[in-house]
Coordinates of C-alpha atoms in Angstrom, one line a residue:
M1 CA 140.8 -33.8 144.3
P2 CA 144.2 -35.5 144.4
L3 CA 146.0 -35.3 147.8
P4 CA 149.2 -33.3 148.0
I5 CA 152.2 -35.3 148.8
R6 CA 155.4 -34.9 150.7
V7 CA 158.6 -36.6 149.6
V8 CA 161.0 -37.7 152.3
R9 CA 164.3 -39.4 151.8
L10 CA 164.6 -42.7 153.7
A11 CA 167.6 -44.9 153.8
L12 CA 167.0 -48.5 154.6
P13 CA 169.2 -51.6 154.4
L14 CA 168.3 -53.9 151.6
A15 CA 170.0 -57.1 150.5
G16 CA 171.6 -56.5 147.1
A17 CA 170.6 -52.8 146.9
G18 CA 171.9 -49.5 148.3
L19 CA 169.3 -47.1 147.0
L20 CA 167.9 -44.1 148.9
A21 CA 164.2 -44.6 149.1
L22 CA 161.7 -41.9 148.2
L23 CA 159.0 -42.3 150.8
V24 CA 155.7 -40.8 149.5
L25 CA 153.5 -39.6 152.3
P26 CA 150.0 -38.1 152.0
G27 CA 150.1 -34.3 152.5
G28 CA 148.6 -34.2 155.9
E29 CA 150.9 -36.8 157.4
E30 CA 154.1 -35.5 159.2
P31 CA 157.1 -37.8 159.1
G32 CA 157.6 -37.4 162.8
A33 CA 154.0 -38.3 163.7
P34 CA 153.8 -41.1 166.4
D35 CA 152.5 -43.8 164.0
A36 CA 155.3 -43.0 161.5
R37 CA 158.3 -43.6 163.8
P38 CA 160.2 -46.7 162.8
G39 CA 160.5 -47.8 166.4
T40 CA 156.8 -47.7 167.1
A41 CA 155.5 -51.0 168.3
R42 CA 152.6 -52.5 166.3
K43 CA 150.4 -55.5 166.8
K44 CA 150.9 -58.4 164.5
S45 CA 147.5 -57.8 163.0
E46 CA 148.9 -54.6 161.5
I47 CA 150.8 -56.7 159.0
A48 CA 147.4 -56.7 157.2
A49 CA 147.9 -53.0 156.5
V50 CA 150.9 -53.9 154.4
T51 CA 149.1 -56.6 152.4
A52 CA 145.5 -55.4 152.7
E53 CA 145.3 -55.1 149.0
T54 CA 144.7 -58.9 149.0
T55 CA 141.6 -58.4 151.2
S56 CA 139.8 -55.0 151.3
A57 CA 141.3 -52.2 149.4
P58 CA 139.6 -49.3 151.4
E59 CA 141.5 -50.4 154.5
V60 CA 145.0 -49.9 152.9
P61 CA 147.0 -46.8 153.7
A62 CA 147.3 -44.6 150.6
R63 CA 151.1 -44.8 150.5
V64 CA 151.0 -48.6 150.4
D65 CA 148.0 -49.0 148.2
A66 CA 149.4 -47.1 145.2
V67 CA 150.5 -50.0 143.0
V68 CA 152.8 -49.3 140.1
E69 CA 150.7 -49.0 136.9
S70 CA 152.2 -51.8 134.9
P71 CA 151.4 -55.4 133.8
V72 CA 153.7 -56.5 136.7
A73 CA 151.3 -55.1 139.2
E74 CA 148.6 -57.7 138.3
H75 CA 148.2 -59.9 141.4
A76 CA 149.1 -63.5 141.2
P77 CA 147.5 -66.1 143.5
R78 CA 149.1 -66.1 146.9
E79 CA 149.6 -68.6 149.7
S80 CA 147.3 -68.1 152.7
G81 CA 148.7 -66.4 155.8
S82 CA 149.8 -62.9 156.5
I83 CA 153.5 -63.6 156.2
A84 CA 153.1 -65.3 152.8
S85 CA 151.0 -62.3 151.7
L86 CA 153.6 -59.8 153.0
L87 CA 156.4 -61.5 151.2
A88 CA 154.4 -61.9 148.0
R89 CA 153.5 -58.1 148.1
L90 CA 157.2 -57.2 148.5
A91 CA 158.1 -59.5 145.7
E92 CA 155.5 -57.8 143.4
L93 CA 156.8 -54.4 144.2
E94 CA 160.5 -55.4 143.7
A95 CA 159.6 -56.9 140.3
A96 CA 157.9 -53.6 139.4
V97 CA 161.1 -51.7 140.0
H98 CA 162.8 -53.6 137.2
A99 CA 159.8 -53.7 134.8
P100 CA 160.1 -51.8 131.5
G101 CA 158.1 -48.6 131.1
V102 CA 157.5 -47.8 134.7
D103 CA 158.4 -44.8 136.9
R104 CA 161.4 -46.3 138.6
R105 CA 161.6 -43.7 141.3
R106 CA 158.0 -44.3 142.2
A107 CA 158.4 -48.0 142.1
V108 CA 161.4 -47.9 144.4
G109 CA 159.4 -45.7 146.8
E110 CA 156.5 -48.1 146.9
Y111 CA 158.8 -51.1 147.6
R112 CA 160.7 -49.2 150.4
T113 CA 157.5 -48.0 152.0
C114 CA 156.1 -51.5 152.1
L115 CA 159.4 -52.7 153.5
A116 CA 159.4 -49.9 156.1
D117 CA 155.9 -50.8 157.3
A118 CA 157.0 -54.4 157.8
V119 CA 160.2 -53.5 159.6
A120 CA 158.2 -51.2 161.9
V121 CA 156.3 -54.2 163.3
G122 CA 159.5 -54.9 165.2
P123 CA 161.2 -58.0 166.6
E124 CA 158.0 -59.9 167.2
L125 CA 157.8 -60.3 163.4
L126 CA 161.0 -62.3 163.5
D127 CA 159.3 -65.2 165.3
D128 CA 156.7 -65.3 162.5
L129 CA 159.3 -65.2 159.8
G130 CA 161.2 -68.0 161.5
A131 CA 158.1 -70.1 161.8
H132 CA 157.6 -69.6 158.1
R133 CA 160.8 -71.7 157.3
C134 CA 162.3 -69.0 155.2
E135 CA 165.2 -71.3 154.1
D136 CA 162.6 -73.4 152.2
L137 CA 161.0 -70.5 150.4
D138 CA 161.5 -69.7 146.7
S139 CA 164.4 -67.4 146.0
V140 CA 162.4 -64.2 145.6
S141 CA 160.3 -64.7 148.8
A142 CA 163.4 -65.7 150.8
R143 CA 165.2 -62.5 149.8
Q144 CA 162.3 -60.4 150.9
A145 CA 162.2 -62.2 154.3
I146 CA 166.0 -61.5 154.7
A147 CA 165.4 -57.8 153.8
V148 CA 162.7 -57.5 156.5
A149 CA 164.8 -59.3 159.1
A150 CA 167.9 -57.2 158.3
G151 CA 165.8 -54.0 158.6
I152 CA 164.6 -55.0 162.1
G153 CA 168.2 -55.9 163.1
G154 CA 169.4 -57.2 166.5
S155 CA 170.5 -60.6 167.6
G156 CA 167.2 -62.2 166.6
A157 CA 167.7 -61.1 163.0
V158 CA 171.2 -62.4 163.0
R159 CA 170.0 -65.8 164.2
L160 CA 167.2 -66.0 161.6
I161 CA 169.4 -65.0 158.7
A162 CA 172.2 -67.3 159.8
H163 CA 169.6 -70.1 159.9
V164 CA 168.6 -69.3 156.3
L165 CA 172.2 -69.1 155.2
D166 CA 172.9 -72.5 156.8
G167 CA 169.8 -74.2 155.3
S168 CA 169.3 -72.7 151.9
C169 CA 170.7 -74.4 148.7
D170 CA 170.0 -71.4 146.5
P171 CA 173.1 -69.4 145.8
A172 CA 171.2 -66.1 145.4
V173 CA 169.6 -66.6 148.8
G174 CA 173.0 -67.5 150.3
L175 CA 174.5 -64.4 148.9
A176 CA 171.7 -62.2 150.2
S177 CA 171.9 -63.8 153.6
A178 CA 175.7 -63.3 153.8
E179 CA 175.5 -59.7 152.6
A180 CA 172.9 -59.0 155.3
L181 CA 175.0 -60.6 158.0
G182 CA 178.0 -58.6 156.8
R183 CA 176.0 -55.4 157.4
L184 CA 174.6 -56.5 160.8
G185 CA 178.0 -57.7 162.0
G186 CA 179.0 -59.4 165.2
P187 CA 180.6 -62.8 166.1
D188 CA 177.5 -64.8 165.3
A189 CA 177.2 -63.2 161.9
A190 CA 180.8 -63.8 161.2
A191 CA 180.5 -67.4 162.3
A192 CA 177.7 -68.0 159.9
V193 CA 179.5 -66.5 156.9
H194 CA 182.6 -68.6 157.9
R195 CA 180.5 -71.8 157.8
A196 CA 179.2 -70.8 154.4
F197 CA 182.7 -70.1 153.2
V198 CA 184.1 -73.5 154.4
S199 CA 181.2 -75.5 153.0
G200 CA 180.8 -73.5 149.8
A201 CA 183.3 -75.2 147.5
G202 CA 181.9 -74.6 144.0
D203 CA 179.6 -71.8 145.2
P204 CA 179.8 -69.0 142.7
H205 CA 179.8 -66.4 145.5
R206 CA 182.5 -68.0 147.7
Y207 CA 184.8 -65.2 146.8
R208 CA 182.3 -62.8 148.3
F209 CA 182.1 -64.8 151.5
A210 CA 185.9 -64.4 151.8
Q211 CA 185.6 -60.6 151.3
L212 CA 182.9 -60.4 154.0
L213 CA 185.0 -62.3 156.4
G214 CA 187.8 -59.8 155.9
Q215 CA 185.3 -57.0 156.4
L216 CA 184.0 -58.6 159.6
G217 CA 187.6 -59.1 160.8
D218 CA 186.9 -62.7 161.7
R219 CA 190.2 -63.9 163.1
V220 CA 188.7 -67.4 163.7
A221 CA 188.5 -67.7 159.9
A222 CA 192.1 -66.8 159.3
D223 CA 193.3 -70.4 158.8
D224 CA 190.7 -71.3 156.3
L225 CA 191.2 -68.0 154.4
A226 CA 195.0 -68.6 154.3
A227 CA 194.4 -72.1 152.9
A228 CA 192.1 -70.6 150.3
A229 CA 194.9 -68.5 149.0
N230 CA 195.7 -71.7 147.0
D231 CA 192.1 -72.3 145.9
L232 CA 191.4 -73.5 142.3
D233 CA 189.3 -70.4 141.7
P234 CA 191.4 -67.2 141.0
S235 CA 188.7 -64.9 142.4
V236 CA 188.7 -66.9 145.7
R237 CA 192.5 -66.7 145.8
V238 CA 192.4 -62.9 145.4
A239 CA 189.6 -62.4 147.9
A240 CA 191.1 -64.8 150.5
L241 CA 194.5 -63.1 150.4
A242 CA 192.9 -59.6 150.8
A243 CA 190.8 -60.9 153.7
V244 CA 193.9 -62.3 155.5
A245 CA 195.7 -59.0 154.8
R246 CA 193.0 -57.2 156.7
I247 CA 192.8 -59.7 159.6
D248 CA 196.5 -60.6 160.0
P249 CA 199.0 -58.6 157.8
D250 CA 202.1 -60.5 159.0
R251 CA 200.5 -63.8 158.0
A252 CA 199.4 -62.4 154.7
R253 CA 202.8 -61.1 153.6
P254 CA 204.4 -64.5 152.7
L255 CA 201.1 -65.6 151.1
A256 CA 201.2 -62.5 148.8
E257 CA 204.9 -63.1 147.9
A258 CA 204.0 -66.7 146.9
Q259 CA 201.1 -65.4 144.7
L260 CA 203.6 -63.2 142.8
G261 CA 204.3 -66.4 140.9
D262 CA 200.6 -67.4 140.4
G263 CA 199.6 -68.6 137.0
D264 CA 196.7 -66.0 136.9
E265 CA 197.6 -62.4 135.9
T266 CA 194.8 -60.9 138.1
V267 CA 196.1 -62.8 141.2
R268 CA 199.7 -61.7 140.5
R269 CA 198.6 -58.1 140.1
E270 CA 196.5 -58.1 143.3
A271 CA 199.3 -59.7 145.3
A272 CA 201.8 -57.0 144.0
R273 CA 199.3 -54.3 144.9
L274 CA 198.9 -55.6 148.5
L275 CA 202.6 -55.8 148.9
E276 CA 203.0 -52.2 147.8
S277 CA 200.1 -50.9 150.1
E278 CA 198.6 -52.8 153.0
L279 CA 201.4 -55.3 153.4
R280 CA 204.3 -52.9 152.8
D281 CA 207.1 -53.3 155.3
P282 CA 207.2 -50.5 157.9

């Protein structure tokens, strides 16, 4: 006889996504039960509960074991080790979200539930992720590691994600890292995004690093952002000016006035908009 289910809305941070998860719980399990609290400490061995499908299926909690019924759910060979298996499991479930012909709501719920179980292990999991050299992982696995670390949060997560951002050569991983640091905030997060912005000439996401620096209010980056108002890339010029406008409006005003004569229409339009709004004289 099928178990009844309860559907609970759960909001979790996720690099590159802002969806509300649908957490599917067995009918007898209350969301407030002691073992369901996100802050509950778990032993590292409990990571196996997240990835137990690779070992013994009967051990897996029902809400994690329900794999999306699609060709994507076929299990590929995995690296040994619980962290590698965890990241592979998350990658599988994320791929299922975008697979044609699947129940997207259910797939999102499965992914977010697996992510929540990993996050609930707590800060001790950050040491294991760090030892796994996330900056050297493939793009998909690295993004899963960033999502887990960002969900755990705290200074340890900022250090780990900043290390990934500093060491990865993959633009997608760099963007995911910077977005996560933008959500976590703080001086260390801003410093890492600033480093990525300065060293990221030619990076397709450099404009986004500038936007995040403005969002983080990083005054230390003001000089480099002001210089980038003359960048070769129009998207960087626009983002850099907007970031300076948020950090130091007085400094941004003459930059905006100069951009009124820019050769790119988008840059001119954005400069005019800023002068009529955020940078308008009192």
